[in-house]
Amino acid sequence: MSTSSTADLPTDPTAALASRNPADPEDVVTLVEPVGAAAVARAAERARAAQPGWLRVGAAFRSGALDSAASALAADAEGFAALIVREVGKPAAEARGEVARAVAILRYYAQAPYLPVGEIHDPSAGDGLLYTRRHPHGVAGLITPWNFPLAIPLWKAAPALATGNCVLLKPAPEATACAARLAGLLAEALPADVFSLLPGGAHEGAALIDVSDVVSFTGSTAVGRSVVRAATGRGIPVQAELGGQNAALVLPDADIESVAGHVAAAVAGYAGQKCTATSRVIAVGSAAEPLREALAAALRDFPVGDPGDPGTACGPLIGPAALDRVTRLQQGVAAAGGRVLAGGDRLDRPGWYSAPTLVEGVPDDHPLAVEEVFAPIALLRTAATVEEAVALADGVRHGLVASVHTRDLDTALALAGQLHVGMLKVNAPTTGVDFHLPFGGSKASGLGPREQGRAALEFYTESRTVSLLPGGRR
Ligand code: NAD
């Protein structure tokens, strides 16, 4: 669920927003000065002027630039991780993991400029040559959420830059300080105007779509749909990675203790604020009773605390609106006919903390059953058969990722073919993805081509087909 939707943003586009430490809201990490639409347009002009030069510098230069950005980030790993902890409340171990992943993303895409950019074919008849060649779109407009304030901007920017595009990044207001640190680091590695940061909110995001040649968005489903409408209205390529309401399906033959640990981490790690978090747990047949006990215990014992403490796995929520929403849902469970099995309220401490929570028994149309909440809360459901579990899992509008827990390979493979999701994990949490494979969701969880890996290199380029006949022919 979005905590920075259009409705939350000030109507005056020049008003300063504050990015606050979710564990200590008195701590203003930075003020956000939205740049305004005119500055977005000027940045796009400069980027468009710089782009042919950025393409002409050649593969070795682009590769070297991404590689030196990787080295600079690796050298700043501890400082960057500490800023992620402070600005978005990500537990320290995960923040360090995000920085390490971002370094790996830069190194991976640093190889991309050397990859082939097309194919050669024989013509269907006669002499000559047919070839395809991929060209960058020009100016890539990136609009990103706050929850992976380094990895998401980079997994969009790195392939866009590697393929010869210039990049304009509009980060989430809540992650402005992280974006500024990233921009500073990239400025050292790249020529002027190849990468520009455009702080702000919805106004700047909308303005960016108006001046870009390709748009990549990650965020909530509601905002993403409006972004896709605006971009397709201009006839430019767009991809949107959106929300999730991810299910873990637990079969009776699974190792319930180990599943409870995986699922609890996917529900409550980083306070459930990952698009890939588990928010629905579907126990099949006799798995229900032991799983109910084991998962409730795992969530009750889940290490909640200051995100800077090394033992913390669940820190605060990003802001007061997110905390109010989940608290209202927790407190309304009994009135809706459900039961709270673990947690069930906000925590009585400074900062925007909610207890890891497991509930069951709410009606089928309850928000916990049909909406993304983006908090450390999951709904436990039971299914008599695997078929019923699949119907429950697929019975929501989202389709980002699901996990299946079973020792039966046939069942796992059958479910991999049936579940309507972009990604499936077998005997692993819904959270955690590899950055070199296509990433994205089905149904309301994603629109347009996938991100990451080769899919990203294709998204940020356009293929041109050239037919070449020998000269002097009539
Ligand atoms: P959000 O939709 O509120 O904001 C995302 C970005 O869009 C921000 O930069 C915001 O300023 C900008 N924006 C807001 N309104 C806009 C508009 N009208 N036009 C253009 N830009 C606009 O999302 P959030 O709260 O920052 O992030 C949480 C959401 O992101 C969750 O729904 C989560 O599931 C989703 N998410 C998805 C993925 C994925 O890959 N599928 C990954 C991470 C987060």
Tab-separated table of C-alpha atoms in Angstrom, residues 168-335:
chain	number	residue	atom	x	y	z
A	168	LEU	CA	16.645	11.123	-14.876
A	169	LEU	CA	15.739	9.717	-11.436
A	170	LYS	CA	12.703	10.881	-9.446
A	171	PRO	CA	13.046	9.081	-6.092
A	172	ALA	CA	10.377	8.715	-3.413
A	173	PRO	CA	10.388	11.711	-1.049
A	174	GLU	CA	10.941	9.366	1.910
A	175	ALA	CA	14.244	8.214	0.383
A	176	THR	CA	15.622	11.568	-0.780
A	177	ALA	CA	18.835	11.484	1.255
A	178	CYS	CA	19.753	8.013	-0.061
A	179	ALA	CA	19.048	9.165	-3.621
A	180	ALA	CA	21.215	12.252	-3.129
A	181	ARG	CA	24.119	10.128	-1.842
A	182	LEU	CA	23.743	7.817	-4.842
A	183	ALA	CA	23.641	10.779	-7.237
A	184	GLY	CA	26.826	12.183	-5.676
A	185	LEU	CA	28.571	8.888	-6.191
A	186	LEU	CA	27.418	8.547	-9.814
A	187	ALA	CA	28.404	12.153	-10.570
A	188	GLU	CA	32.019	11.190	-9.863
A	189	ALA	CA	31.858	8.246	-12.255
A	190	LEU	CA	29.816	9.668	-15.162
A	191	PRO	CA	30.104	12.644	-17.538
A	192	ALA	CA	27.913	15.678	-16.776
A	193	ASP	CA	24.157	15.342	-17.371
A	194	VAL	CA	24.294	11.585	-18.036
A	195	PHE	CA	22.552	10.984	-14.690
A	196	SER	CA	20.433	13.624	-12.931
A	197	LEU	CA	18.459	13.528	-9.719
A	198	LEU	CA	15.066	15.241	-9.571
A	199	PRO	CA	13.801	15.273	-5.976
A	200	GLY	CA	10.103	15.752	-5.391
A	201	GLY	CA	6.775	13.973	-5.324
A	202	ALA	CA	3.857	13.286	-7.638
A	203	HIS	CA	4.218	16.581	-9.515
A	204	GLU	CA	7.806	15.858	-10.497
A	205	GLY	CA	6.906	12.239	-11.313
A	206	ALA	CA	4.137	13.367	-13.655
A	207	ALA	CA	6.407	16.004	-15.208
A	208	LEU	CA	9.111	13.396	-15.801
A	209	ILE	CA	6.758	11.211	-17.841
A	210	ASP	CA	6.064	14.219	-20.093
A	211	VAL	CA	9.737	14.646	-21.053
A	212	SER	CA	11.161	11.087	-21.091
A	213	ASP	CA	11.670	8.704	-24.008
A	214	VAL	CA	11.131	5.604	-21.837
A	215	VAL	CA	9.692	5.295	-18.320
A	216	SER	CA	10.359	2.717	-15.633
A	217	PHE	CA	8.210	2.909	-12.511
A	218	THR	CA	8.144	0.915	-9.283
A	219	GLY	CA	5.560	1.655	-6.622
A	220	SER	CA	1.947	1.157	-5.698
A	221	THR	CA	-0.602	-0.261	-8.107
A	222	ALA	CA	-2.833	2.828	-8.105
A	223	VAL	CA	-0.018	5.254	-8.958
A	224	GLY	CA	1.541	2.795	-11.414
A	225	ARG	CA	-1.640	2.554	-13.428
A	226	SER	CA	-1.780	6.339	-13.805
A	227	VAL	CA	1.909	6.364	-14.818
A	228	VAL	CA	1.268	3.712	-17.470
A	229	ARG	CA	-1.750	5.638	-18.787
A	230	ALA	CA	0.278	8.845	-19.077
A	231	ALA	CA	3.247	7.140	-20.768
A	232	THR	CA	1.176	5.138	-23.230
A	233	GLY	CA	-0.797	8.330	-23.942
A	234	ARG	CA	2.512	9.799	-25.143
A	235	GLY	CA	3.354	6.615	-27.031
A	236	ILE	CA	6.557	5.861	-25.125
A	237	PRO	CA	7.608	2.470	-23.722
A	238	VAL	CA	6.806	1.966	-20.044
A	239	GLN	CA	7.168	-0.723	-17.424
A	240	ALA	CA	5.552	-0.652	-13.987
A	241	GLU	CA	6.409	-2.978	-11.111
A	242	LEU	CA	3.621	-2.720	-8.581
A	243	GLY	CA	2.217	-4.109	-5.369
A	244	GLY	CA	1.902	-7.665	-4.140
A	245	GLN	CA	-0.362	-9.706	-1.910
A	246	ASN	CA	1.774	-12.759	-1.894
A	247	ALA	CA	0.704	-16.185	-0.687
A	248	ALA	CA	2.700	-18.990	0.937
A	249	LEU	CA	1.082	-22.393	0.264
A	250	VAL	CA	2.023	-24.952	2.899
A	251	LEU	CA	1.317	-28.605	2.121
A	252	PRO	CA	0.953	-31.331	4.742
A	253	ASP	CA	4.284	-32.996	3.837
A	254	ALA	CA	6.320	-29.827	4.485
A	255	ASP	CA	8.760	-29.479	7.377
A	256	ILE	CA	6.472	-27.219	9.398
A	257	GLU	CA	9.096	-25.835	11.828
A	258	SER	CA	11.376	-24.732	9.024
A	259	VAL	CA	8.435	-23.366	7.010
A	260	ALA	CA	7.285	-21.319	10.010
A	261	GLY	CA	10.726	-19.677	10.174
A	262	HIS	CA	10.779	-18.885	6.442
A	263	VAL	CA	7.253	-17.577	6.394
A	264	ALA	CA	7.639	-15.464	9.545
A	265	ALA	CA	10.700	-13.787	8.002
A	266	ALA	CA	8.773	-13.131	4.790
A	267	VAL	CA	5.819	-11.682	6.752
A	268	ALA	CA	7.667	-9.510	9.253
A	269	GLY	CA	11.210	-8.922	7.935
A	270	TYR	CA	11.680	-5.154	7.296
A	271	ALA	CA	8.220	-4.781	8.848
A	272	GLY	CA	6.585	-6.449	5.827
A	273	GLN	CA	7.520	-3.524	3.582
A	274	LYS	CA	8.709	-5.477	0.570
A	275	CYS	CA	6.597	-5.954	-2.531
A	276	THR	CA	7.552	-9.641	-2.186
A	277	ALA	CA	6.491	-9.960	1.496
A	278	THR	CA	4.110	-12.798	2.398
A	279	SER	CA	0.726	-11.466	3.494
A	280	ARG	CA	-1.393	-14.608	3.059
A	281	VAL	CA	-0.535	-18.059	4.376
A	282	ILE	CA	-2.600	-20.951	3.003
A	283	ALA	CA	-2.335	-24.190	4.958
A	284	VAL	CA	-3.492	-27.320	3.147
A	285	GLY	CA	-5.282	-30.096	5.071
A	286	SER	CA	-3.434	-31.395	8.117
A	287	ALA	CA	-0.740	-28.674	7.826
A	288	ALA	CA	-3.186	-26.183	9.343
A	289	GLU	CA	-2.996	-27.116	13.023
A	290	PRO	CA	0.795	-27.388	13.459
A	291	LEU	CA	1.423	-24.397	11.201
A	292	ARG	CA	-1.021	-22.188	13.151
A	293	GLU	CA	0.936	-22.893	16.354
A	294	ALA	CA	4.428	-22.707	14.861
A	295	LEU	CA	3.854	-19.552	12.813
A	296	ALA	CA	2.134	-17.697	15.659
A	297	ALA	CA	5.080	-18.590	17.922
A	298	ALA	CA	7.643	-17.528	15.303
A	299	LEU	CA	5.924	-14.161	14.863
A	300	ARG	CA	5.547	-13.608	18.619
A	301	ASP	CA	9.309	-14.234	18.998
A	302	PHE	CA	10.272	-12.250	15.905
A	303	PRO	CA	13.070	-9.775	16.728
A	304	VAL	CA	11.467	-6.320	16.591
A	305	GLY	CA	13.500	-3.294	17.554
A	306	ASP	CA	15.746	-0.445	16.589
A	307	PRO	CA	16.787	-1.079	12.963
A	308	GLY	CA	20.358	-0.141	13.848
A	309	ASP	CA	20.673	-3.028	16.327
A	310	PRO	CA	22.360	-6.042	14.731
A	311	GLY	CA	19.745	-8.506	16.046
A	312	THR	CA	16.715	-6.617	14.698
A	313	ALA	CA	14.810	-8.150	11.792
A	314	CYS	CA	11.622	-6.034	12.028
A	315	GLY	CA	12.040	-2.281	12.447
A	316	PRO	CA	9.469	0.506	12.207
A	317	LEU	CA	6.998	1.293	9.438
A	318	ILE	CA	7.867	4.109	7.054
A	319	GLY	CA	5.426	6.671	8.440
A	320	PRO	CA	2.438	7.487	10.627
A	321	ALA	CA	-0.140	6.864	7.872
A	322	ALA	CA	1.169	3.323	7.350
A	323	LEU	CA	1.119	2.666	11.098
A	324	ASP	CA	-2.403	4.071	11.530
A	325	ARG	CA	-3.734	1.933	8.707
A	326	VAL	CA	-2.362	-1.366	9.981
A	327	THR	CA	-3.333	-0.520	13.575
A	328	ARG	CA	-6.941	0.096	12.502
A	329	LEU	CA	-6.949	-3.235	10.674
A	330	GLN	CA	-5.421	-5.088	13.652
A	331	GLN	CA	-7.856	-3.561	16.121
A	332	GLY	CA	-10.834	-4.343	13.875
A	333	VAL	CA	-10.134	-8.065	13.461
A	334	ALA	CA	-12.393	-9.254	16.298
A	335	ALA	CA	-15.259	-6.983	15.218
